[in-house]
Amino acid sequence: GAVVSQHPSRVICKSGTSVKIECRSLDFQATTMFWYRQFPKKSLMLMATSNEGSKATYEQGVEKDKFLINHASLTLSTLTVTSAHPEDSSFYICSARDGPGQPQHFGDGTRLSIL
Amino acid sequence: QQQVKQSPQSLIVQKGGIPIINCAYENTAFDYFPWYQQFPGKGPALLIAIRPDVSEKKEGRFTISFNKSAKQFSLHIMDSQPGDSATYFCAASRGSSNTGKLIFGQGTTLQVKP
């Protein structure tokens, strides 16, 4: 149980395009989803927290207009990287939990490469 | 005060050895301490977690030791195998809070030699 699916697993696109990443909880209802960014050989950096039906809460230093997060249903959250540039290239990982006090379960990440 | 400090950064052991990874935290409001295992190109997978009301928790070959007074906790991997080679992250959070934000340690890359 507690499977989180992330799509796509890898995307390569040109500078200036927008990229959408989907995060789905397959066998539970995710009241809260989290989006992380991870640089090579580094730890996970929380970007934002989203509760279903509410606006996302962004961490300090994360541009909300750059990284648009939507959590419209209890099983789906999306991260859109708008007007992506090479410095946005990274490994983006989502996680989800089904309520306070419950563990976070992670997707397998999306490797984003901007040329 | 939000930091979780993890050591060592990397660790090499022989098959059958017992690698130990340590973490320390400052915020006494943390009440949930999970360990995650991450293989290259994959997301972290929850291994085992502990709450501060117990000093030790064991699941299979993985054991967490927790020292509340010292604000430290550690992961022990018994009878380690080459398949355990991965990066391990400790984390801490106020698990019962509405946000449940995880604060991650810096990670430990473990290599288990055959």
CSV table of C-alpha atoms in Angstrom, one decimal:
chain,number,residue,atom,x,y,z
A,1,GLY,CA,0.0,0.0,0.0
A,2,ALA,CA,0.8,3.7,0.1
A,3,VAL,CA,2.0,4.1,-3.5
A,4,VAL,CA,2.8,7.4,-5.0
A,5,SER,CA,3.2,7.7,-8.7
A,6,GLN,CA,5.1,10.5,-10.4
A,7,HIS,CA,5.0,11.3,-14.1
A,8,PRO,CA,7.0,11.8,-16.2
A,9,SER,CA,10.1,10.2,-14.8
A,10,ARG,CA,12.4,12.2,-17.1
A,11,VAL,CA,11.9,15.2,-19.3
A,12,ILE,CA,14.2,17.2,-21.5
A,13,CYS,CA,13.1,20.5,-23.0
A,14,LYS,CA,14.2,23.8,-24.4
A,15,SER,CA,14.8,26.9,-22.3
A,16,GLY,CA,11.7,29.0,-22.0
A,17,THR,CA,9.1,26.2,-22.1
A,18,SER,CA,6.9,25.2,-19.2
A,19,VAL,CA,6.9,21.7,-17.8
A,20,LYS,CA,4.2,20.0,-15.8
A,21,ILE,CA,4.9,17.2,-13.4
A,22,GLU,CA,2.1,15.0,-11.9
A,23,CYS,CA,2.0,13.3,-8.6
A,24,ARG,CA,-0.7,10.8,-7.8
A,25,SER,CA,-1.5,8.8,-4.7
A,26,LEU,CA,-2.7,5.5,-6.1
A,27,ASP,CA,-4.2,3.7,-3.1
A,28,PHE,CA,-4.9,6.4,-0.5
A,29,GLN,CA,-6.3,9.9,-0.3
A,30,ALA,CA,-3.5,12.4,0.1
A,31,THR,CA,-4.7,15.3,2.2
A,32,THR,CA,-1.3,16.8,2.0
A,33,MET,CA,1.3,16.6,-0.7
A,34,PHE,CA,4.9,18.0,-0.6
A,35,TRP,CA,7.3,19.0,-3.4
A,36,TYR,CA,11.0,18.6,-3.0
A,37,ARG,CA,14.0,19.4,-5.1
A,38,GLN,CA,17.2,17.4,-4.9
A,39,PHE,CA,20.6,18.3,-6.4
A,40,PRO,CA,23.2,15.6,-7.1
A,41,LYS,CA,24.5,14.0,-4.0
A,42,LYS,CA,22.6,16.4,-1.8
A,43,SER,CA,19.7,16.1,0.5
A,44,LEU,CA,16.1,16.9,-0.2
A,45,MET,CA,15.0,20.5,-0.1
A,46,LEU,CA,11.4,21.2,0.6
A,47,MET,CA,9.9,23.6,-1.9
A,48,ALA,CA,6.2,23.7,-0.9
A,49,THR,CA,3.4,22.0,1.0
A,50,SER,CA,0.0,21.7,-0.5
A,51,ASN,CA,-3.3,20.7,1.1
A,52,GLU,CA,-6.1,19.6,-1.1
A,53,GLY,CA,-8.3,22.5,-2.1
A,54,SER,CA,-6.0,25.1,-0.7
A,55,LYS,CA,-3.2,27.3,-2.0
A,56,ALA,CA,0.3,25.9,-1.6
A,57,THR,CA,2.6,27.1,1.1
A,58,TYR,CA,6.0,27.9,-0.3
A,59,GLU,CA,9.3,27.7,1.6
A,60,GLN,CA,11.4,30.8,1.9
A,61,GLY,CA,13.3,31.5,-1.3
A,62,VAL,CA,11.1,29.5,-3.6
A,63,GLU,CA,9.4,31.6,-6.3
A,64,LYS,CA,5.7,30.8,-6.3
A,65,ASP,CA,5.2,32.3,-9.8
A,66,LYS,CA,8.0,30.1,-11.1
A,67,PHE,CA,6.8,26.9,-9.5
A,68,LEU,CA,3.1,26.6,-9.7
A,69,ILE,CA,1.5,24.0,-7.6
A,70,ASN,CA,-2.1,22.7,-7.9
A,71,HIS,CA,-3.7,20.2,-5.5
A,72,ALA,CA,-7.2,20.0,-6.9
A,73,SER,CA,-8.1,16.5,-5.8
A,74,LEU,CA,-7.2,14.1,-3.0
A,75,THR,CA,-5.2,12.0,-5.3
A,76,LEU,CA,-3.4,14.5,-7.6
A,77,SER,CA,-1.0,17.4,-7.3
A,78,THR,CA,0.8,19.0,-10.1
A,79,LEU,CA,4.0,21.1,-10.2
A,80,THR,CA,4.5,23.4,-13.2
A,81,VAL,CA,7.9,24.9,-13.8
A,82,THR,CA,7.1,28.0,-15.8
A,83,SER,CA,9.5,29.4,-18.4
A,84,ALA,CA,12.1,26.9,-17.4
A,85,HIS,CA,15.8,27.8,-17.7
A,86,PRO,CA,19.0,25.6,-17.3
A,87,GLU,CA,19.3,26.5,-13.7
A,88,ASP,CA,15.9,24.8,-13.0
A,89,SER,CA,17.4,21.5,-14.1
A,90,SER,CA,17.1,19.2,-11.1
A,91,PHE,CA,15.5,16.1,-9.6
A,92,TYR,CA,12.0,16.9,-8.4
A,93,ILE,CA,10.3,14.6,-6.0
A,94,CYS,CA,6.8,14.6,-4.6
A,95,SER,CA,5.5,13.0,-1.4
A,96,ALA,CA,2.0,12.5,0.0
A,97,ARG,CA,0.4,11.6,3.3
A,98,ASP,CA,-3.2,10.9,4.2
A,99,GLY,CA,-3.4,12.9,7.4
A,100,PRO,CA,-1.6,14.5,10.4
A,101,GLY,CA,0.6,12.0,12.1
A,102,GLN,CA,0.9,9.8,9.1
A,103,PRO,CA,4.2,9.1,7.3
A,104,GLN,CA,5.1,10.7,4.0
A,105,HIS,CA,5.4,8.4,1.0
A,106,PHE,CA,7.5,9.5,-1.9
A,107,GLY,CA,7.3,9.2,-5.7
A,108,ASP,CA,10.2,8.1,-7.8
A,109,GLY,CA,11.0,11.6,-8.9
A,110,THR,CA,11.3,13.5,-12.2
A,111,ARG,CA,14.6,14.3,-13.7
A,112,LEU,CA,14.2,17.7,-15.4
A,113,SER,CA,16.8,18.8,-17.9
A,114,ILE,CA,16.6,22.2,-19.5
A,115,LEU,CA,18.8,22.7,-22.6
B,1,GLN,CA,17.2,25.0,15.5
B,2,GLN,CA,15.5,23.4,12.5
B,3,GLN,CA,18.5,21.5,11.4
B,4,VAL,CA,19.1,17.8,11.6
B,5,LYS,CA,22.8,16.9,11.5
B,6,GLN,CA,23.7,13.5,10.0
B,7,SER,CA,27.1,11.7,10.0
B,8,PRO,CA,29.1,10.2,8.5
B,9,GLN,CA,28.8,11.5,5.0
B,10,SER,CA,29.9,8.2,3.6
B,11,LEU,CA,30.5,4.7,4.9
B,12,ILE,CA,32.0,1.5,3.6
B,13,VAL,CA,31.6,-1.8,5.3
B,14,GLN,CA,32.1,-5.4,4.4
B,15,LYS,CA,29.2,-7.8,3.9
B,16,GLY,CA,27.8,-8.9,7.3
B,17,GLY,CA,29.1,-5.8,9.0
B,18,ILE,CA,26.9,-3.4,11.1
B,19,PRO,CA,26.9,0.1,9.7
B,20,ILE,CA,25.8,2.8,12.1
B,21,ILE,CA,24.5,6.2,11.0
B,22,ASN,CA,23.9,9.0,13.5
B,23,CYS,CA,21.7,12.0,13.6
B,24,ALA,CA,21.3,14.9,16.0
B,25,TYR,CA,18.6,17.5,16.3
B,26,GLU,CA,17.9,20.7,18.3
B,27,ASN,CA,14.2,21.3,18.2
B,28,THR,CA,12.6,19.5,21.1
B,29,ALA,CA,9.2,19.9,19.5
B,30,PHE,CA,10.1,17.2,17.0
B,31,ASP,CA,8.1,14.0,17.7
B,32,TYR,CA,8.6,11.8,14.7
B,33,PHE,CA,11.9,10.5,13.4
B,34,PRO,CA,11.9,8.5,10.2
B,35,TRP,CA,14.8,7.0,8.2
B,36,TYR,CA,14.6,6.8,4.4
B,37,GLN,CA,16.6,4.7,1.9
B,38,GLN,CA,17.2,6.1,-1.6
B,39,PHE,CA,18.7,4.3,-4.6
B,40,PRO,CA,20.1,6.3,-7.5
B,41,GLY,CA,17.4,7.8,-9.7
B,42,LYS,CA,14.6,6.9,-7.3
B,43,GLY,CA,12.6,8.6,-4.6
B,44,PRO,CA,13.3,7.9,-0.9
B,45,ALA,CA,11.5,4.9,0.6
B,46,LEU,CA,10.5,4.9,4.2
B,47,LEU,CA,12.5,2.3,6.1
B,48,ILE,CA,11.6,2.6,9.7
B,49,ALA,CA,10.5,5.4,12.1
B,50,ILE,CA,10.4,6.1,15.8
B,51,ARG,CA,8.6,8.4,18.2
B,52,PRO,CA,10.3,9.7,21.4
B,53,ASP,CA,8.3,7.6,23.8
B,54,VAL,CA,10.5,4.5,23.0
B,55,SER,CA,14.3,4.2,23.0
B,56,GLU,CA,14.6,1.5,20.4
B,57,LYS,CA,12.7,0.1,17.5
B,58,LYS,CA,13.5,-2.9,15.3
B,59,GLU,CA,12.1,-3.9,12.0
B,60,GLY,CA,13.9,-6.8,10.3
B,61,ARG,CA,17.6,-6.0,10.0
B,62,PHE,CA,17.0,-2.3,10.7
B,63,THR,CA,17.1,-0.8,14.3
B,64,ILE,CA,16.7,2.7,15.4
B,65,SER,CA,18.2,3.7,18.7
B,66,PHE,CA,16.8,6.9,20.2
B,67,ASN,CA,18.3,9.1,23.0
B,68,LYS,CA,15.9,11.8,23.9
B,69,SER,CA,18.1,13.5,26.5
B,70,ALA,CA,21.0,13.8,24.1
B,71,LYS,CA,18.6,14.6,21.1
B,72,GLN,CA,20.3,11.9,19.0
B,73,PHE,CA,19.1,8.9,17.1
B,74,SER,CA,20.9,6.3,15.0
B,75,LEU,CA,20.2,3.6,12.4
B,76,HIS,CA,21.9,0.3,12.7
B,77,ILE,CA,21.8,-2.2,9.8
B,78,MET,CA,22.4,-5.8,11.0
B,79,ASP,CA,24.1,-8.3,8.7
B,80,SER,CA,24.5,-5.7,5.9
B,81,GLN,CA,24.3,-6.9,2.3
B,82,PRO,CA,25.5,-5.4,-1.0
B,83,GLY,CA,21.9,-4.7,-1.8
B,84,ASP,CA,21.8,-2.3,1.2
B,85,SER,CA,24.2,0.0,-0.7
B,86,ALA,CA,22.2,3.2,-1.0
B,87,THR,CA,21.9,6.7,0.4
B,88,TYR,CA,20.2,6.9,3.8
B,89,PHE,CA,18.5,10.0,5.2
B,90,CYS,CA,17.3,10.6,8.7
B,91,ALA,CA,14.6,13.2,9.2
B,92,ALA,CA,12.6,14.8,11.9
B,93,SER,CA,9.2,16.5,12.1
B,94,ARG,CA,6.4,17.6,14.3
B,95,GLY,CA,4.4,14.6,12.9
B,96,SER,CA,1.2,15.5,14.5
B,97,SER,CA,1.1,19.0,13.1
B,98,ASN,CA,-1.0,20.0,10.2
B,99,THR,CA,2.0,20.5,7.9
B,100,GLY,CA,4.2,17.6,9.1
B,101,LYS,CA,7.2,19.1,7.3
B,102,LEU,CA,10.2,16.8,7.3
B,103,ILE,CA,13.6,18.2,8.0
B,104,PHE,CA,16.1,16.0,6.4
B,105,GLY,CA,19.7,15.2,7.4
B,106,GLN,CA,22.5,15.6,4.8
B,107,GLY,CA,22.5,11.9,3.9
B,108,THR,CA,24.9,9.1,4.2
B,109,THR,CA,26.1,7.1,1.2
B,110,LEU,CA,26.6,3.5,2.3
B,111,GLN,CA,28.6,1.0,0.3
B,112,VAL,CA,28.5,-2.7,1.4
B,113,LYS,CA,31.3,-4.7,-0.2
B,114,PRO,CA,30.8,-8.3,-1.1
